[in-house]
Short mmCIF file of C-alpha atoms (C1' of nucleotides) in Angstrom, two decimals:
data_model
loop_
_atom_site.label_atom_id
_atom_site.label_comp_id
_atom_site.label_asym_id
_atom_site.label_seq_id
_atom_site.Cartn_x
_atom_site.Cartn_y
_atom_site.Cartn_z
CA MET R 25 -55.55 80.94 202.02
CA LEU R 26 -56.73 77.62 200.79
CA THR R 27 -54.05 77.59 198.14
CA ASP R 28 -51.24 77.74 200.69
CA GLU R 29 -52.36 74.48 202.22
CA LEU R 30 -53.11 72.79 198.95
CA LYS R 31 -49.80 73.63 197.40
CA LYS R 32 -48.34 71.12 199.79
CA GLY R 33 -48.40 67.78 198.12
CA SER R 34 -48.69 69.05 194.59
CA ALA R 35 -44.97 69.75 194.22
CA GLU R 36 -44.01 66.17 193.44
CA PHE R 37 -46.58 65.94 190.71
CA LEU R 38 -45.42 69.17 189.11
CA ILE R 39 -41.78 68.12 189.14
CA LEU R 40 -42.54 64.74 187.59
CA SER R 41 -44.63 66.47 184.93
CA LEU R 42 -41.92 68.96 184.05
CA LEU R 43 -39.27 66.26 183.84
CA GLU R 44 -41.35 64.22 181.44
CA ALA R 45 -40.37 66.32 178.44
CA GLU R 46 -36.70 66.92 179.28
CA SER R 47 -34.22 66.83 182.14
CA ARG R 48 -33.92 69.95 184.22
CA HIS R 49 -32.11 71.19 187.32
CA GLY R 50 -33.61 72.28 190.63
CA TYR R 51 -33.49 76.02 190.27
CA GLU R 52 -34.92 75.74 186.79
CA LEU R 53 -37.83 73.65 188.06
CA GLN R 54 -38.57 76.23 190.73
CA LYS R 55 -38.62 79.10 188.23
CA LEU R 56 -40.64 77.13 185.68
CA ILE R 57 -43.36 76.26 188.17
CA GLU R 58 -43.59 79.86 189.26
CA SER R 59 -43.65 81.38 185.78
CA ARG R 60 -45.90 78.80 184.11
CA SER R 61 -48.47 79.18 186.87
CA ASP R 62 -48.31 82.98 186.65
CA GLY R 63 -47.06 83.13 190.22
CA VAL R 64 -49.95 81.14 191.66
CA LEU R 65 -47.64 78.26 192.57
CA THR R 66 -44.50 79.27 194.41
CA PHE R 67 -41.79 76.99 195.62
CA ASN R 68 -39.49 77.40 198.58
CA VAL R 69 -35.88 76.30 198.15
CA ALA R 70 -35.94 74.69 201.56
CA SER R 71 -38.67 72.41 200.23
CA LEU R 72 -37.28 71.93 196.76
CA TYR R 73 -33.94 70.28 197.36
CA PRO R 74 -35.01 67.88 200.12
CA LEU R 75 -37.94 66.91 197.90
CA LEU R 76 -35.65 66.16 194.97
CA TYR R 77 -33.50 63.94 197.22
CA ARG R 78 -36.54 62.05 198.43
CA MET R 79 -37.71 61.51 194.88
CA GLU R 80 -34.28 60.30 193.87
CA GLU R 81 -34.13 57.90 196.84
CA ARG R 82 -37.49 56.53 195.76
CA GLY R 83 -36.04 55.90 192.33
CA TRP R 84 -38.37 58.22 190.46
CA ILE R 85 -35.67 60.56 189.22
CA VAL R 86 -31.91 60.41 188.71
CA GLY R 87 -29.63 63.40 189.02
CA ARG R 88 -26.23 64.04 187.53
CA TRP R 89 -23.84 66.92 188.14
CA VAL R 90 -22.94 69.09 185.17
CA GLU R 91 -20.02 71.47 185.51
CA LYS R 92 -19.16 74.06 182.93
CA SER R 93 -16.40 76.62 183.28
CA GLY R 94 -17.76 80.05 184.07
CA GLU R 95 -20.91 78.53 185.56
CA ARG R 96 -22.05 77.31 188.92
CA ARG R 97 -22.43 73.54 189.01
CA LYS R 98 -25.92 72.26 188.32
CA ARG R 99 -27.61 68.99 189.06
CA PHE R 100 -29.84 67.86 186.21
CA TYR R 101 -32.60 65.38 186.96
CA ARG R 102 -34.28 63.02 184.54
CA LEU R 103 -37.28 60.75 184.92
CA THR R 104 -36.71 57.02 185.43
CA PRO R 105 -39.15 54.37 184.16
CA ALA R 106 -40.44 54.10 187.74
CA GLY R 107 -40.88 57.86 187.76
CA ARG R 108 -42.91 57.70 184.59
CA THR R 109 -45.16 55.07 186.14
CA ALA R 110 -45.54 57.24 189.23
CA LEU R 111 -46.39 60.21 187.04
CA ASP R 112 -49.14 58.29 185.26
CA ALA R 113 -50.60 57.25 188.60
CA GLN R 114 -50.43 60.79 189.94
CA ARG R 115 -52.13 62.19 186.88
CA GLU R 116 -55.02 59.82 187.49
CA SER R 117 -55.06 60.64 191.21
CA TRP R 118 -55.08 64.32 190.42
CA LYS R 119 -58.03 64.08 188.04
CA GLU R 120 -59.92 61.91 190.52
CA PHE R 121 -59.17 64.35 193.31
CA VAL R 122 -60.32 67.40 191.35
CA THR R 123 -63.48 65.61 190.28
CA ALA R 124 -64.22 64.63 193.87
CA ILE R 125 -63.68 68.11 195.30
CA ASN R 126 -65.76 69.67 192.55
CA ARG R 127 -68.58 67.24 193.17
CA VAL R 128 -68.65 67.75 196.94
CA SER R 129 -68.17 71.51 196.81
CA GLY R 130 -70.44 72.09 193.86
CA VAL R 131 -67.81 73.93 191.83
CA ARG R 132 -68.56 74.37 188.17
CA TYR R 133 -66.30 75.82 185.53
CA ALA R 134 -68.61 78.24 183.74
CA MET D 26 -50.21 58.74 196.92
CA LEU D 27 -50.55 62.27 195.72
CA THR D 28 -54.10 62.41 196.95
CA ASP D 29 -53.12 61.79 200.56
CA GLU D 30 -51.01 64.91 200.61
CA LEU D 31 -53.45 67.02 198.67
CA LYS D 32 -56.39 66.17 200.88
CA LYS D 33 -54.72 68.25 203.50
CA GLY D 34 -55.94 71.78 203.11
CA SER D 35 -59.05 70.95 201.15
CA ALA D 36 -61.11 70.05 204.20
CA GLU D 37 -62.01 73.62 205.12
CA PHE D 38 -63.26 74.32 201.66
CA LEU D 39 -65.42 71.20 201.63
CA ILE D 40 -66.96 71.99 205.01
CA LEU D 41 -67.77 75.56 204.03
CA SER D 42 -69.31 74.29 200.80
CA LEU D 43 -71.48 71.73 202.53
CA LEU D 44 -72.68 74.24 205.12
CA GLU D 45 -73.74 76.67 202.41
CA ALA D 46 -76.99 74.84 201.73
CA GLU D 47 -77.93 73.89 205.29
CA SER D 48 -76.50 73.49 208.78
CA ARG D 49 -74.99 70.16 209.63
CA HIS D 50 -73.12 68.47 212.46
CA GLY D 51 -69.57 67.13 212.47
CA TYR D 52 -70.19 63.46 212.01
CA GLU D 53 -72.64 64.23 209.22
CA LEU D 54 -70.05 66.36 207.42
CA GLN D 55 -67.52 63.58 207.65
CA LYS D 56 -69.90 61.01 206.19
CA LEU D 57 -71.14 63.37 203.48
CA ILE D 58 -67.65 64.15 202.25
CA GLU D 59 -66.83 60.47 202.11
CA SER D 60 -70.01 59.37 200.37
CA ARG D 61 -70.32 62.25 197.92
CA SER D 62 -66.74 61.75 196.79
CA ASP D 63 -67.26 57.99 196.41
CA GLY D 64 -64.64 57.37 199.08
CA VAL D 65 -61.94 59.40 197.34
CA LEU D 66 -61.98 61.99 200.12
CA THR D 67 -61.80 60.58 203.63
CA PHE D 68 -61.79 62.51 206.83
CA ASN D 69 -60.21 61.63 210.14
CA VAL D 70 -62.16 62.50 213.28
CA ALA D 71 -58.98 63.74 214.92
CA SER D 72 -58.78 66.33 212.16
CA LEU D 73 -62.48 67.08 211.94
CA TYR D 74 -63.33 68.43 215.38
CA PRO D 75 -60.24 70.58 215.91
CA LEU D 76 -60.82 71.99 212.42
CA LEU D 77 -64.41 72.88 213.27
CA TYR D 78 -63.23 74.68 216.42
CA ARG D 79 -60.66 76.63 214.45
CA MET D 80 -63.25 77.65 211.90
CA GLU D 81 -65.62 78.71 214.65
CA GLU D 82 -62.89 80.77 216.36
CA ARG D 83 -62.23 82.47 213.04
CA GLY D 84 -65.90 83.35 212.87
CA TRP D 85 -66.66 81.42 209.72
CA ILE D 86 -69.14 79.05 211.33
CA VAL D 87 -71.28 78.99 214.46
CA GLY D 88 -72.22 75.83 216.32
CA ARG D 89 -75.13 75.12 218.59
CA TRP D 90 -75.82 72.05 220.66
CA VAL D 91 -79.01 70.16 219.91
CA GLU D 92 -80.19 67.56 222.39
CA LYS D 93 -83.07 65.24 221.74
CA SER D 94 -84.20 62.49 224.08
CA GLY D 95 -83.10 59.11 222.89
CA GLU D 96 -80.27 60.64 220.86
CA ARG D 97 -76.68 61.53 221.44
CA ARG D 98 -76.17 65.30 221.56
CA LYS D 99 -75.12 66.88 218.29
CA ARG D 100 -73.48 70.17 217.48
CA PHE D 101 -74.92 71.76 214.36
CA TYR D 102 -72.86 74.31 212.50
CA ARG D 103 -74.11 77.02 210.21
CA LEU D 104 -72.27 79.44 207.96
CA THR D 105 -71.81 83.04 209.10
CA PRO D 106 -71.66 85.98 206.66
CA ALA D 107 -67.87 85.95 207.14
CA GLY D 108 -67.91 82.24 206.35
CA ARG D 109 -69.80 82.89 203.14
CA THR D 110 -67.23 85.49 202.13
CA ALA D 111 -64.45 83.02 202.91
CA LEU D 112 -66.23 80.37 200.86
CA ASP D 113 -66.43 82.68 197.84
CA ALA D 114 -62.73 83.45 198.14
CA GLN D 115 -61.85 79.77 198.49
CA ARG D 116 -63.90 78.85 195.45
CA GLU D 117 -61.88 81.32 193.42
CA SER D 118 -58.63 80.09 194.95
CA TRP D 119 -59.58 76.54 194.15
CA LYS D 120 -60.31 77.26 190.50
CA GLU D 121 -57.12 79.26 190.18
CA PHE D 122 -55.15 76.46 191.80
CA VAL D 123 -56.59 73.75 189.56
CA THR D 124 -55.98 75.86 186.46
CA ALA D 125 -52.38 76.49 187.52
CA ILE D 126 -51.61 72.84 188.24
CA ASN D 127 -53.22 71.75 184.99
CA ARG D 128 -51.24 74.29 183.01
CA VAL D 129 -47.89 73.36 184.57
CA SER D 130 -48.48 69.60 184.52
CA GLY D 131 -50.12 69.52 181.12
CA VAL D 132 -53.24 67.73 182.36
CA ARG D 133 -56.19 67.77 180.02
CA TYR D 134 -59.66 66.46 180.70
CA ALA D 135 -60.35 64.44 177.57
"C1'" DC M 26 -75.46 40.54 225.44
"C1'" DC M 27 -72.53 42.00 222.05
"C1'" DA M 28 -71.13 44.06 217.80
"C1'" DC M 29 -71.85 48.04 215.21
"C1'" DA M 30 -73.38 52.65 213.83
"C1'" DT M 31 -73.84 57.12 215.60
"C1'" DA M 32 -71.53 61.23 217.73
"C1'" DT M 33 -68.04 63.92 219.96
"C1'" DA M 34 -63.38 64.52 221.85
"C1'" DT M 35 -58.13 64.35 223.15
"C1'" DT M 36 -53.19 62.81 223.46
"C1'" DG M 37 -49.11 62.04 221.40
"C1'" DG M 38 -46.22 61.23 217.51
"C1'" DT M 39 -44.89 61.97 212.78
"C1'" DG M 40 -43.69 64.52 208.91
"C1'" DA M 41 -43.87 68.28 205.62
"C1'" DC M 42 -43.07 72.88 204.85
"C1'" DC M 43 -40.69 77.16 205.37
"C1'" DC M 44 -37.85 81.15 207.61
"C1'" DA M 45 -33.44 82.30 207.93
"C1'" DC M 46 -29.01 81.59 206.88
"C1'" DA M 47 -24.85 79.92 204.23
"C1'" DT M 48 -21.93 79.27 200.05
"C1'" DA M 49 -20.38 80.41 195.36
"C1'" DT M 50 -20.18 82.52 190.58
"C1'" DA M 51 -21.45 85.87 186.83
"C1'" DT M 52 -23.46 90.29 185.38
"C1'" DG M 53 -24.90 95.08 185.28
"C1'" DG M 54 -24.83 99.69 187.16
"C1'" DC M 55 -22.51 103.55 189.16
"C1'" DG S 9 -13.53 98.84 192.06
"C1'" DC S 10 -17.81 97.84 194.55
"C1'" DC S 11 -22.34 96.42 195.42
"C1'" DA S 12 -26.79 94.65 194.30
"C1'" DT S 13 -28.98 91.07 191.92
"C1'" DA S 14 -29.64 86.73 189.46
"C1'" DT S 15 -28.16 82.16 189.27
"C1'" DA S 16 -27.62 77.70 191.85
"C1'" DT S 17 -27.36 74.56 195.68
"C1'" DG S 18 -27.78 73.44 200.47
"C1'" DT S 19 -29.24 72.99 205.87
"C1'" DG S 20 -30.89 73.71 210.98
"C1'" DG S 21 -34.62 74.51 213.64
"C1'" DG S 22 -39.27 75.77 214.52
"C1'" DT S 23 -44.09 75.46 213.44
"C1'" DC S 24 -48.24 73.33 212.35
"C1'" DA S 25 -51.48 70.14 210.44
"C1'" DC S 26 -52.77 65.59 210.10
"C1'" DC S 27 -53.68 61.02 211.94
"C1'" DA S 28 -53.50 56.55 214.78
"C1'" DA S 29 -55.10 55.29 218.91
"C1'" DT S 30 -58.00 55.75 222.53
"C1'" DA S 31 -62.05 57.32 225.23
"C1'" DT S 32 -66.96 58.25 226.26
"C1'" DA S 33 -71.90 57.55 225.44
"C1'" DT S 34 -76.35 56.02 223.23
"C1'" DG S 35 -79.45 53.37 220.04
"C1'" DT S 36 -80.17 49.25 216.98
"C1'" DG S 37 -79.98 44.51 215.19
"C1'" DG S 38 -78.91 39.84 215.76
#
DNA sequence: CCACATATATTGGTGACCCACATATATGGC
DNA sequence: GCCATATATGTGGGTCACCAATATATGTGG
């Protein structure tokens, strides 16, 4: 499937987008992406956590551990100013990319 | 850049789309994708030819060598019925994918 | 004669993604 | 009391695509 290949690379953009409104933890991000896309976009845990670390190293997001009694510890991530800048850039890239593919492939949204 | 990652996986779809109208050879496909996307979508030769072989093995396209005097030999590819079916499926996948990403990321085309 | 465009092709390295597995807690069903 | 399932985070190892670099070969323009 085309989608399988394309999903690669989109994950970062989705995470940045979801963190724009409020901070969230990894598992939550995974479930949100899956439910909000009606199952079209799925996310493997083995991709999720390494990706979050990479994004944190890059300074786009910052995580903090939250521990509540009677709950498993969670790591909540929030967007940094650099992350917001990256998000803006990726939004533009995304639009440009979609426009380009549509133009070359002749896709129209009837 | 987001685009760099996303370009992966879209190549097949673009090639199938371009071959729908008429048969073309590898180098031509590469140049067409680049020019029609205004340089947004670039294509590495080291990806192009192996990809064409894979698509031919899968039975989506068929190539034939064309040799003219005073010209380097070219391999023209045309779409097979199976390729056309695959193209239809990929068009749907593409639309579904774009819709899903837009919904999750909150992108709107103003 | 040499740089460049055309045209096809491969080797070798990098890097992302994912299967499978591991750990730990709370809840619901039987 | 026990077991499956949901929640939540994490990793080792294999696979696979992409790409930089390189190679071959011909026609054109300066």
